[in-house]
Amino acid sequence: MQLHKITIAFCALCVSAPSWSSGDNDLWILPTAIACLAQYPELSNTRLGTNLINSDKLQQHINKAKAVLASNPWQGRALCDELMPMKRDPQRDDQTYLNNMRDRHLDTLKALTERFPDGWSFSQQPK
């Protein structure tokens, strides 16, 4: 339940594509996870995937991403495989870990932002 609340909180913060791969800490996670689920539906059984799939509000954005990625696929499998099953580890500095993950996959994140130049508008229905 806590992860679900965190996911919704990220939803409120993720309003523009440029922040996905900038130095804005975790703002890239939710849009990336949505794209991961849209491009690789088999990841819906991961820890993060299950929480996103169960959110009616986010399901709209997953469907929008599916439509966009169907005509312009994204090659983000390595990033998705690392991000989606991630669990909180009390022995690890998660912020540093996430920052390092973002930095390792920066080109992949930039390619994703090119597919969604306007980001996801969380206040509007997808077209």
Coordinates of C-alpha atoms in Angstrom, one line a residue:
M1 CA 0.0 0.0 0.0
Q2 CA 2.9 2.4 0.8
L3 CA 4.4 1.9 -2.7
H4 CA 0.9 2.6 -4.2
K5 CA 0.8 6.0 -2.3
I6 CA 4.4 6.8 -3.4
T7 CA 3.4 6.0 -7.0
I8 CA 0.5 8.4 -6.8
A9 CA 2.8 11.1 -5.3
F10 CA 5.2 10.6 -8.2
C11 CA 2.2 11.0 -10.5
A12 CA 1.6 14.5 -9.2
L13 CA 5.2 15.5 -9.8
C14 CA 5.8 14.0 -13.2
V15 CA 4.3 16.7 -15.5
S16 CA 7.1 17.4 -18.1
A17 CA 9.4 15.2 -20.2
P18 CA 12.6 17.3 -19.7
S19 CA 12.8 16.4 -16.1
W20 CA 12.8 12.7 -16.8
S21 CA 16.5 12.5 -17.5
S22 CA 17.8 15.7 -15.8
G23 CA 19.2 15.9 -12.3
D24 CA 15.7 16.0 -10.7
N25 CA 16.2 12.9 -8.6
D26 CA 13.3 10.5 -9.0
L27 CA 11.0 12.4 -11.4
W28 CA 12.0 10.0 -14.3
I29 CA 10.8 6.9 -12.6
L30 CA 7.0 7.1 -13.1
P31 CA 7.0 8.0 -16.8
T32 CA 9.7 5.4 -17.4
A33 CA 7.7 2.7 -15.5
I34 CA 4.6 3.6 -17.6
A35 CA 6.6 3.3 -20.8
C36 CA 8.1 0.0 -19.6
L37 CA 4.6 -1.5 -19.0
A38 CA 3.4 -0.2 -22.3
Q39 CA 6.4 -1.5 -24.3
Y40 CA 6.9 -4.7 -22.2
P41 CA 3.5 -5.9 -20.8
E42 CA 5.1 -9.0 -19.3
L43 CA 6.7 -6.6 -16.7
S44 CA 3.2 -6.0 -15.2
N45 CA 3.9 -8.9 -12.7
T46 CA 6.9 -7.0 -11.2
R47 CA 6.6 -5.2 -7.9
L48 CA 6.3 -1.7 -9.5
G49 CA 4.3 -3.0 -12.4
T50 CA 1.6 -4.5 -10.2
N51 CA 1.1 -1.2 -8.4
L52 CA 0.9 0.8 -11.7
I53 CA -1.5 -1.7 -13.4
N54 CA -3.9 -1.5 -10.4
S55 CA -4.2 2.3 -10.6
D56 CA -7.2 3.3 -12.8
K57 CA -5.7 6.8 -13.3
L58 CA -2.3 5.5 -14.4
Q59 CA -3.9 2.8 -16.6
Q60 CA -5.1 5.6 -18.9
H61 CA -1.5 6.7 -19.4
I62 CA -0.3 3.2 -19.9
N63 CA -2.8 2.9 -22.7
K64 CA -1.7 6.2 -24.2
A65 CA 1.9 5.1 -24.1
K66 CA 1.0 1.8 -25.8
A67 CA -0.5 3.7 -28.7
V68 CA 2.5 6.0 -29.0
L69 CA 5.0 3.1 -28.7
A70 CA 3.1 0.9 -31.1
S71 CA 4.1 3.2 -34.0
N72 CA 7.5 4.2 -32.6
P73 CA 8.9 1.4 -30.4
W74 CA 11.4 2.2 -27.7
Q75 CA 14.4 0.1 -26.9
G76 CA 14.4 0.3 -23.1
R77 CA 14.5 -3.3 -22.1
A78 CA 17.7 -3.2 -20.0
L79 CA 16.5 -0.1 -18.1
C80 CA 13.0 -1.7 -17.6
D81 CA 14.5 -5.0 -16.4
E82 CA 16.5 -3.1 -13.8
L83 CA 13.8 -0.6 -12.7
M84 CA 10.6 -2.6 -12.5
P85 CA 11.5 -5.4 -10.0
M86 CA 13.5 -3.0 -7.8
K87 CA 12.8 -3.4 -4.1
R88 CA 13.8 -1.1 -1.3
D89 CA 17.0 -2.2 0.3
P90 CA 17.7 -0.8 3.8
Q91 CA 21.4 -1.6 3.3
R92 CA 21.6 0.5 0.2
D93 CA 21.4 4.3 -0.4
D94 CA 18.4 4.1 -2.8
Q95 CA 18.8 7.7 -4.0
T96 CA 22.4 7.0 -5.1
Y97 CA 21.3 3.7 -6.6
L98 CA 18.5 5.4 -8.6
N99 CA 20.8 8.2 -9.7
N100 CA 23.4 5.7 -10.9
M101 CA 20.7 3.8 -12.7
R102 CA 19.5 7.0 -14.4
D103 CA 23.0 7.9 -15.4
R104 CA 23.7 4.4 -16.8
H105 CA 20.6 4.6 -19.0
L106 CA 20.7 8.3 -19.9
D107 CA 20.6 7.7 -23.7
T108 CA 17.7 5.3 -23.2
L109 CA 15.8 8.0 -21.2
K110 CA 16.5 10.6 -23.8
A111 CA 15.2 8.3 -26.5
L112 CA 12.0 7.9 -24.5
T113 CA 11.5 11.7 -24.1
E114 CA 11.8 12.0 -27.9
R115 CA 8.7 9.8 -28.2
F116 CA 6.7 11.9 -25.7
P117 CA 7.8 15.5 -26.4
D118 CA 4.8 16.8 -24.4
G119 CA 5.2 14.3 -21.6
W120 CA 2.2 12.8 -20.0
S121 CA -0.5 15.2 -19.0
F122 CA -1.8 13.7 -15.8
S123 CA -4.7 16.2 -15.7
Q124 CA -6.2 15.3 -19.1
Q125 CA -7.6 12.2 -20.7
P126 CA -5.3 10.6 -23.3
K127 CA -6.3 11.1 -26.9

